[in-house]
Structure formats: C-alpha cells, structure tokens
mmCIF file of C-alpha atoms in Angstrom:
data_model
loop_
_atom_site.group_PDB
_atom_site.id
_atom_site.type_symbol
_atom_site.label_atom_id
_atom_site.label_comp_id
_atom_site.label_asym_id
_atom_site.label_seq_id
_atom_site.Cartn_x
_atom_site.Cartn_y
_atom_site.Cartn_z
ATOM 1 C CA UNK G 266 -41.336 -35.994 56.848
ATOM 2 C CA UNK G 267 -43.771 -33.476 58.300
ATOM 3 C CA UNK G 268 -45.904 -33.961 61.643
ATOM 4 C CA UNK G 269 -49.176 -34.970 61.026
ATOM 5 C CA UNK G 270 -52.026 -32.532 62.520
ATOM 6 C CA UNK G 271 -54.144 -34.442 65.041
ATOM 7 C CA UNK G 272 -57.654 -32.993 62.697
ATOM 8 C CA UNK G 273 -56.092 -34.484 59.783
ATOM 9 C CA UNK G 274 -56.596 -38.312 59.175
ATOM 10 C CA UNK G 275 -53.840 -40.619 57.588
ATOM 11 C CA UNK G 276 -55.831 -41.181 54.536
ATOM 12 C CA UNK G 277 -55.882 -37.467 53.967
ATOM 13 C CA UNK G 278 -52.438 -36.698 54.640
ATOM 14 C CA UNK G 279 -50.898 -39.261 52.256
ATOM 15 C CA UNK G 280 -53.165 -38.455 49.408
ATOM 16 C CA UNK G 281 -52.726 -34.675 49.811
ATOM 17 C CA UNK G 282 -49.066 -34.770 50.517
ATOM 18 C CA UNK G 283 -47.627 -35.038 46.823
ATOM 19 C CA UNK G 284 -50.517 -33.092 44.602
ATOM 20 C CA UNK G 285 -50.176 -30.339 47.519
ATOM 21 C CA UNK G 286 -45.942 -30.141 46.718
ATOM 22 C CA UNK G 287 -47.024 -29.712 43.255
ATOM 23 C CA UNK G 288 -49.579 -26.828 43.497
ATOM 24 C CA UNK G 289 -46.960 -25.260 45.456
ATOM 25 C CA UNK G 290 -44.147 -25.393 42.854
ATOM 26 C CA UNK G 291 -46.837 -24.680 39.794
ATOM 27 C CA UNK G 292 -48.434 -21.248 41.618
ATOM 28 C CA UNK G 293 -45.437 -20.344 43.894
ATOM 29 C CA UNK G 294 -42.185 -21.289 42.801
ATOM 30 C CA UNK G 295 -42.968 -21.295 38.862
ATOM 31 C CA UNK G 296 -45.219 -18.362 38.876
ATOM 32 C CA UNK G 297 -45.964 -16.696 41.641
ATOM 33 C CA UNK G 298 -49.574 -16.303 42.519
ATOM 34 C CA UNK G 299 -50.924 -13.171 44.231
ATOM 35 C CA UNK G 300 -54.200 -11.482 44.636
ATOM 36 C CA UNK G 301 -55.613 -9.962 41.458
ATOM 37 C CA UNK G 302 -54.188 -12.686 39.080
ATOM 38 C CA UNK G 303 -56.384 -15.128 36.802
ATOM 39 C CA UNK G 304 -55.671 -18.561 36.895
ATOM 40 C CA UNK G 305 -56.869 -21.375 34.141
ATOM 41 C CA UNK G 306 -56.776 -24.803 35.624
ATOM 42 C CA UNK G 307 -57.363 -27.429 33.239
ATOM 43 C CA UNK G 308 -59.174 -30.296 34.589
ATOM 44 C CA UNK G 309 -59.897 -29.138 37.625
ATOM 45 C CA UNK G 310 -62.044 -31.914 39.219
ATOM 46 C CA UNK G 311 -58.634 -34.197 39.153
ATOM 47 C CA UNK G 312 -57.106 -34.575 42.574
ATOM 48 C CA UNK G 313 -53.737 -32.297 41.712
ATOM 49 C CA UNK G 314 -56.502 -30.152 40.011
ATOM 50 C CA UNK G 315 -58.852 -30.030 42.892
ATOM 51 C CA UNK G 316 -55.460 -28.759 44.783
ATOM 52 C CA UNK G 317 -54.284 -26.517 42.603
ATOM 53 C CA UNK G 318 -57.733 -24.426 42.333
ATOM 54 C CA UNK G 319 -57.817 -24.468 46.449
ATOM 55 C CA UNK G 320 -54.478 -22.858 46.618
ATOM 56 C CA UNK G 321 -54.782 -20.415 43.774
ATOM 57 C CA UNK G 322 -58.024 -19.015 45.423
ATOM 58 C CA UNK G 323 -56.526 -18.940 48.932
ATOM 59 C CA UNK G 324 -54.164 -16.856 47.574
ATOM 60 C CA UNK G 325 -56.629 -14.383 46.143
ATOM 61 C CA UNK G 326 -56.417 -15.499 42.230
ATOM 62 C CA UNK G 327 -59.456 -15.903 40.152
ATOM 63 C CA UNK G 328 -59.507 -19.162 38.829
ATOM 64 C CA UNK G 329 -61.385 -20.929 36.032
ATOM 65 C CA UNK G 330 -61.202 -24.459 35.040
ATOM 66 C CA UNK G 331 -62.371 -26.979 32.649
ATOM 67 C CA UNK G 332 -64.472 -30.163 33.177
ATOM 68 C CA UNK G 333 -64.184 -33.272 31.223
ATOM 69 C CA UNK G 334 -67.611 -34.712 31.863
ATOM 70 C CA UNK G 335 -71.157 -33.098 33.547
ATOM 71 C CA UNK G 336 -69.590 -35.147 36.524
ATOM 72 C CA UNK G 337 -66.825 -33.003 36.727
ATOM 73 C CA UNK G 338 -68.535 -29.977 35.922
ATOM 74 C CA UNK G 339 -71.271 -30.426 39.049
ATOM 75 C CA UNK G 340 -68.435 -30.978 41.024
ATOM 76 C CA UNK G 341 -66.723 -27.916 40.164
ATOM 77 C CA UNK G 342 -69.264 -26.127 40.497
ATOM 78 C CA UNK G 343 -70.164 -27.075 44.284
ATOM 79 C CA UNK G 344 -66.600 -26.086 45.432
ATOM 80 C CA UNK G 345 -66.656 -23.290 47.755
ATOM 81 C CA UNK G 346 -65.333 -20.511 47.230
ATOM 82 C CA UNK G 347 -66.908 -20.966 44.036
ATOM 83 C CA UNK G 348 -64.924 -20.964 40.960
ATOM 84 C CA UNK G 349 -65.288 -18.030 38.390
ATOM 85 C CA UNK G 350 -65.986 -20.332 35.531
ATOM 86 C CA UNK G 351 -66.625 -24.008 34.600
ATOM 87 C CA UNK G 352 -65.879 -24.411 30.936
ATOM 88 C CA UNK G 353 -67.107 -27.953 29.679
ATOM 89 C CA UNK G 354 -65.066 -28.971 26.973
ATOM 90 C CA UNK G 355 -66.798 -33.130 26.906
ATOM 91 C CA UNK G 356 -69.235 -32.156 23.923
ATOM 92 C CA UNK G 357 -65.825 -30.880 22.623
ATOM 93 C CA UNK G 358 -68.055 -28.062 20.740
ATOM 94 C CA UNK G 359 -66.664 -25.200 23.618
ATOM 95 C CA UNK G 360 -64.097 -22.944 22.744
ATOM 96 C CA UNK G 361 -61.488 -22.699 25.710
ATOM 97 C CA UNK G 362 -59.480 -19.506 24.360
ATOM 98 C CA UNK G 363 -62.532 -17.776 23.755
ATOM 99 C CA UNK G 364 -64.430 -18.757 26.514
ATOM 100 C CA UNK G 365 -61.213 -17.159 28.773
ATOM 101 C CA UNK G 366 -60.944 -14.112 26.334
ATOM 102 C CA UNK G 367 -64.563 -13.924 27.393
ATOM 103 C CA UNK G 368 -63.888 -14.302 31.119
ATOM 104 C CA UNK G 369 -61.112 -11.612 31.111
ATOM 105 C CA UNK G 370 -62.762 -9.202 28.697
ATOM 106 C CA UNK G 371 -59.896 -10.017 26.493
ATOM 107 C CA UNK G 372 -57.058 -9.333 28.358
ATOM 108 C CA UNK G 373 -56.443 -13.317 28.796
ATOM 109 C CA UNK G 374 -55.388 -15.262 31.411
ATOM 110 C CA UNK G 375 -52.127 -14.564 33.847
ATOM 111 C CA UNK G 376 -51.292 -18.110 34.657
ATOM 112 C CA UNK G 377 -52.162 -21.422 32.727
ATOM 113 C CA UNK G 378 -51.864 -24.963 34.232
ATOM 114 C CA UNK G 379 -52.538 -27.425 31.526
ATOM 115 C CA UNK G 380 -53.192 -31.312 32.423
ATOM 116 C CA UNK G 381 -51.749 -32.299 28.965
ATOM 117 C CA UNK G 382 -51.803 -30.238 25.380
ATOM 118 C CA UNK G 383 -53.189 -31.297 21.941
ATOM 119 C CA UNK G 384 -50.243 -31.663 19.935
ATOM 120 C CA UNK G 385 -51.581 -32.308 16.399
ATOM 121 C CA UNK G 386 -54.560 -32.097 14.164
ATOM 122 C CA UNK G 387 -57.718 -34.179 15.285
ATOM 123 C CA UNK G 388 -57.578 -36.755 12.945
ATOM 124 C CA UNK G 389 -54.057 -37.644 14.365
ATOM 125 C CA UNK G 390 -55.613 -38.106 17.842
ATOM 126 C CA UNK G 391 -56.559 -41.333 19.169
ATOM 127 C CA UNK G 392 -57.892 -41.430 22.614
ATOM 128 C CA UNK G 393 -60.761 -39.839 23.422
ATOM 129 C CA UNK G 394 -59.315 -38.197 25.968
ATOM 130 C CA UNK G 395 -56.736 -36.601 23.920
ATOM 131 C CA UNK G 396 -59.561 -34.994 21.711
ATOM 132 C CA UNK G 397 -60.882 -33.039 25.136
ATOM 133 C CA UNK G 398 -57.114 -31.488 25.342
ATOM 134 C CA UNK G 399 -56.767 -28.015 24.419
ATOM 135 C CA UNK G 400 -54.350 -27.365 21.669
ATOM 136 C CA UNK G 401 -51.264 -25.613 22.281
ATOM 137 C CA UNK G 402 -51.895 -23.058 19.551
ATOM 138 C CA UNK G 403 -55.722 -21.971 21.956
ATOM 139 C CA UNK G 404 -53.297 -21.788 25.524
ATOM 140 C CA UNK G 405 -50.795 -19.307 23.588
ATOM 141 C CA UNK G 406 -53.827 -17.455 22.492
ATOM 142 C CA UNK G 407 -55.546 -17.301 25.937
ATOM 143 C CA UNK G 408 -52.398 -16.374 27.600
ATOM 144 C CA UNK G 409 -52.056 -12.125 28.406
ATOM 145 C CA UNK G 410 -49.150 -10.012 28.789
ATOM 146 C CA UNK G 411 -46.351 -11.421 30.765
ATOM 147 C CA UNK G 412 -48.723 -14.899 31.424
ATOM 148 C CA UNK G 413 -46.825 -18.302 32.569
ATOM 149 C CA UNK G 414 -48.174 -21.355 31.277
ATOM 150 C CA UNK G 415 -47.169 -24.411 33.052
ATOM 151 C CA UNK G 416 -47.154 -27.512 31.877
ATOM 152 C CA UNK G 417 -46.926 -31.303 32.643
ATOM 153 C CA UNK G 418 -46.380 -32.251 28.654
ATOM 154 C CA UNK G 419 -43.164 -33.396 28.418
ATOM 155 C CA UNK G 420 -43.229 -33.674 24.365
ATOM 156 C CA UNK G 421 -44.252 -30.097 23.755
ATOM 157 C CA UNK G 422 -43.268 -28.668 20.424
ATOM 158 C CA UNK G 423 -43.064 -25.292 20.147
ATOM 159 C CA UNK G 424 -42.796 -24.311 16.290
ATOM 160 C CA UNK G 425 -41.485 -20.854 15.141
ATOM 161 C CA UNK G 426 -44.670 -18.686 15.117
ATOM 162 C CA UNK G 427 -45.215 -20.042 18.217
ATOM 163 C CA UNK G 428 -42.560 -19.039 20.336
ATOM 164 C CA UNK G 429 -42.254 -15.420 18.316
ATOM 165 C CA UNK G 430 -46.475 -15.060 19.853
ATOM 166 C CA UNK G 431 -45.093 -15.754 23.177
ATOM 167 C CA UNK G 432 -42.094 -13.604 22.307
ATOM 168 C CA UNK G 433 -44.801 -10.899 21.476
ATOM 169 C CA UNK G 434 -46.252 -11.427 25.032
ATOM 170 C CA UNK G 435 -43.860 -11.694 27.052
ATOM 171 C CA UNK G 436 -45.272 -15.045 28.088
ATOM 172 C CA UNK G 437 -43.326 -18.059 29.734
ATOM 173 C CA UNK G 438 -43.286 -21.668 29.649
ATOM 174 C CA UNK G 439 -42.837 -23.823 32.603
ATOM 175 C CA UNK G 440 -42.233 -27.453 32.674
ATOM 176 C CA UNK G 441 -43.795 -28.913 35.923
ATOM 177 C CA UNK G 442 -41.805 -32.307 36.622
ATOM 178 C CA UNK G 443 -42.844 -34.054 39.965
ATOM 179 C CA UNK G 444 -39.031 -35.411 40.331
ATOM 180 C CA UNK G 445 -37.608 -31.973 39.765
ATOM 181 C CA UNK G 446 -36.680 -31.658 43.184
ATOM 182 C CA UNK G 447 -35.053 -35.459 43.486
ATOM 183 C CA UNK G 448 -33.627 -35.613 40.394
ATOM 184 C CA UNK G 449 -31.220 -32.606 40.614
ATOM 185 C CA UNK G 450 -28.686 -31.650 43.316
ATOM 186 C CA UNK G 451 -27.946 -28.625 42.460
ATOM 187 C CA UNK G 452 -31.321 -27.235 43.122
ATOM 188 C CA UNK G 453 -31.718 -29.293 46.225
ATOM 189 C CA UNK G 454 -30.236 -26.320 47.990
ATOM 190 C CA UNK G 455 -32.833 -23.986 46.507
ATOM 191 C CA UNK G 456 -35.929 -26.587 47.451
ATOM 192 C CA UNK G 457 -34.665 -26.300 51.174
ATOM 193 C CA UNK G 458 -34.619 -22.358 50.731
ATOM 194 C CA UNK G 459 -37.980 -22.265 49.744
ATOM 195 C CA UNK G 460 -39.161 -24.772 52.530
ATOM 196 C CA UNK G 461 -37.160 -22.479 54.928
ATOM 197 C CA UNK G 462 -39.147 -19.473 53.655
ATOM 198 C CA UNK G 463 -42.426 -20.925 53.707
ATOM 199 C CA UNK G 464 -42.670 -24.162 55.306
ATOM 200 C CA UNK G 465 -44.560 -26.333 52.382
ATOM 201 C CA UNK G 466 -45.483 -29.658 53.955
ATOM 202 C CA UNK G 467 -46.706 -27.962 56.993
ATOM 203 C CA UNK G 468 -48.381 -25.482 55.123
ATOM 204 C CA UNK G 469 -50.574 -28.250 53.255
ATOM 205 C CA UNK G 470 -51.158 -30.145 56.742
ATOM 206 C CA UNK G 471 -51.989 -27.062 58.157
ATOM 207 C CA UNK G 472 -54.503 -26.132 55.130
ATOM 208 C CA UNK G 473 -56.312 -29.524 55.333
ATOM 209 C CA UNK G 474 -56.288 -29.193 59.010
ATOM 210 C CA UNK G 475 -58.089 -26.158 58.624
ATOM 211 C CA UNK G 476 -60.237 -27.522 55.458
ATOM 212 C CA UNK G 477 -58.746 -25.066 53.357
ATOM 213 C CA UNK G 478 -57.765 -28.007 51.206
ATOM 214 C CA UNK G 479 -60.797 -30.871 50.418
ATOM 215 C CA UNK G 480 -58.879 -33.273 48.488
ATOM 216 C CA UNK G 481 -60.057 -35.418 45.672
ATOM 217 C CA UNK G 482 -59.875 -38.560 47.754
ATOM 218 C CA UNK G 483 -61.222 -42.664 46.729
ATOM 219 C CA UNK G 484 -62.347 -45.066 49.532
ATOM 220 C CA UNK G 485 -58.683 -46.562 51.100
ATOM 221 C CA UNK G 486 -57.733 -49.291 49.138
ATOM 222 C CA UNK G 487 -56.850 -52.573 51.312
ATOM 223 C CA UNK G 488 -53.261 -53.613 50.489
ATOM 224 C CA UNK G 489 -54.267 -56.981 49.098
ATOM 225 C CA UNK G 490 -55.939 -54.406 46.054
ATOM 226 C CA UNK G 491 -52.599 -52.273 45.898
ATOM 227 C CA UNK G 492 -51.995 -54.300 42.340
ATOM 228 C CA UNK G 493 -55.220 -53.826 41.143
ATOM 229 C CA UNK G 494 -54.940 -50.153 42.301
ATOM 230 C CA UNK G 495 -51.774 -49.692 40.414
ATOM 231 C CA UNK G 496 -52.731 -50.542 37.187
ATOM 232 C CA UNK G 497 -55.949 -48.178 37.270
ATOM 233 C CA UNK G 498 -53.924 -45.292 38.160
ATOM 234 C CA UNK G 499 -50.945 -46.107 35.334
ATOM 235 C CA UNK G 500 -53.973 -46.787 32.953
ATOM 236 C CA UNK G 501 -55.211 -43.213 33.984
ATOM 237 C CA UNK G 502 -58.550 -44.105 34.712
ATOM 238 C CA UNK G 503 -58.534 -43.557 38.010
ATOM 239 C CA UNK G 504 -60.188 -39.832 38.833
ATOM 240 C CA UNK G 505 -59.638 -39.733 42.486
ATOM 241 C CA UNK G 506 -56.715 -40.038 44.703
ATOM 242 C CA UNK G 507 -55.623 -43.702 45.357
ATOM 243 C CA UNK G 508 -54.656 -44.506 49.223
ATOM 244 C CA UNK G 509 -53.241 -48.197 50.596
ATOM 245 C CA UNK G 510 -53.898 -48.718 53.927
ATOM 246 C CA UNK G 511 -52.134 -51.092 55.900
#
C-alpha cells in the first residue's frame, strides 16, 4: 500500500504502480544506475519500457532504445528529455550492436534491458514479433566492460563461447522476475531494506506527481470489458497499460 498523491489520478497510480517496481529493481537493485552510464532499453515505447527510460534518465544515464514500428519510433522520439537514440529495428534491416557500438564510439553499452532475446536462427522463428528480437549473440556484443544485461527471458541459453565473451568482459546477467520479491522469503527481508533506504512506491507516486514519470496508459477499461481486456494483454497485443475501473 502506498498513499496516493492528491495530483496523481487512480488510473495513473494503478497502471504505474507495478512497471514502476520493476524499473526500480532492473536500474537500482540489479544494476545500479548513476550519472555517466549508457543504458539500452529495448522496446522502449512499451509501458514498463516507457518507465524504465524515465527513470534511467532521471538518474543521469544516457539511454537509447529500440522501436518496433514508425509508431513507436515517433513516440520515442517526442519524449522529453529526449532520448539519445531511436534505433528502428521493424524493417528488421538495422543492426542493433552496431548501431550502439556506433552510439558509444565502441566502447558499448553499460546496462542492457532486453524485452525478450532471439534464441535461434531466423528460419526457426515464427512470430513476427520474434524476428524484431535482438539475438543474444548482438546484446553480448554491444555490452562494454563490466556491462549488466538484464533480462525478462526466462529460457535463455547461454552456450560456451558465450559465457567465456562475457567472462572476457566482465559482464553480468540478470534475470528480472516480477514475482521475485513474493515468491521468496528469504529475500523478503532484503526488499524491505531497500524500501527502507529509498522508499520505492512513494518514490514512483511522487515521480508521477511531479510528471517525472508519463506512463504508457489506454483509456480505463469498464469492468464489464475486464475479460475482453484480459485476453488482449495475455495475447500480447495490447501496447499500452490496461486499467479496470470500477
């Protein structure tokens, strides 16, 4: 529970809420943001993206991103502060590793949150979507010296060369599980610490209060649509935050 800002709207605060926890443990608690660092967010017009890229630059990182669709990409682009780069990957002819190489003059990127990874040749990739994915062979590549790439693939295969490249680098890998916190006990304890150190759910209420945060938000969805709703979002094909209201 956190008290709800009297700027902020209901609509706002429940679709902020859990993307906002996220961000947090992606660019605080799994690598540690600060001024100076470059941060790739893939898919950056989704609502946890939209989030993450707010945070990252409030924090003084330089972020890039990548846009699925000229959609995306015109929305990225009118986000102030302005990103550092839009890389749009929907003609699928863009390199993302060398367009971040690029970026960085080569020294790559410090911090990598992918929304998914391309775990096999093309040909074995059926969704459309999937073909947009960067592989995981181009985030290794893009990664620099002592980068953390985060991740929300849960199947990730690292093979031998792989991890001996990150070896090489220093690099980390980071699973980022939404249930983390629920799921384990143990680190229940630690969650609290952190939330006693910097207050995270009033930190994002305070943020949209102050529009630092401009989430990624659809029109409220009645509750007698909640079903319908549902089944867009499992489907993925929903691209902005869903909201009942009751």
């Amino acid at each position: 529970l956190v008290r709800k800002p009297e700027k902020v709207c209901w609509v706002e605060a429940a679709g902020t809420v859990r993307d906002g926890v996220r961000a947090y443990t992606a660019l605080h608690y799994l690598s540690q943001v600060s001024p100076g660092k470059t941060v790739l967010v893939m898919d950056g017009a989704s609502p946890f993206g939209t989030i993450a890229i707010q945070l990252a630059q409030h924090r003084g990182a330089k972020v890039i991103s990548t846009a699925y669709s000229l959609e995306d990409k015109q929305y990225l682009e009118r986000l102030r502060p302005p990103v550092a780069r839009v890389i749009d990957v929907s003609n699928g002819k863009i390199d993302v590793a060398e367009s971040c190489l690029e970026e960085t003059g080569g020294l790559g990127v410090d911090i990598v949150l992918d929304a998914g990874v391309k775990l096999y040749s093309a040909e074995d990739e059926s969704t459309s979507k999937s073909q947009l994915l960067p592989h995981k062979h181009d985030i290794i590549t893009l990664l620099g010296v002592g980068g953390h790439w985060i991740t929300t693939e849960k199947n990730l295969q690292l093979d031998p060369p792989d991890s001996h490249t990150l070896f090489l680098k220093g690099a980390t890998v980071s699973f980022l599980n939404d249930e983390i916190w629920n799921l384990s006990n143990l680190q229940q304890g630690k969650y609290l610490y952190i939330l006693l150190m910097i207050p995270i759910l009033e930190d994002i209420m305070e943020k949209l209060s102050s529009s630092i945060f401009r989430p990624q938000l659809d029109e409220p969805i009645p509750l007698y649509e909640a079903k319908v709703s549902m089944e867009i979002v499992q489907k993925n094909q929903a691209r902005k935050r869903q909201v009942i209201q009751f």
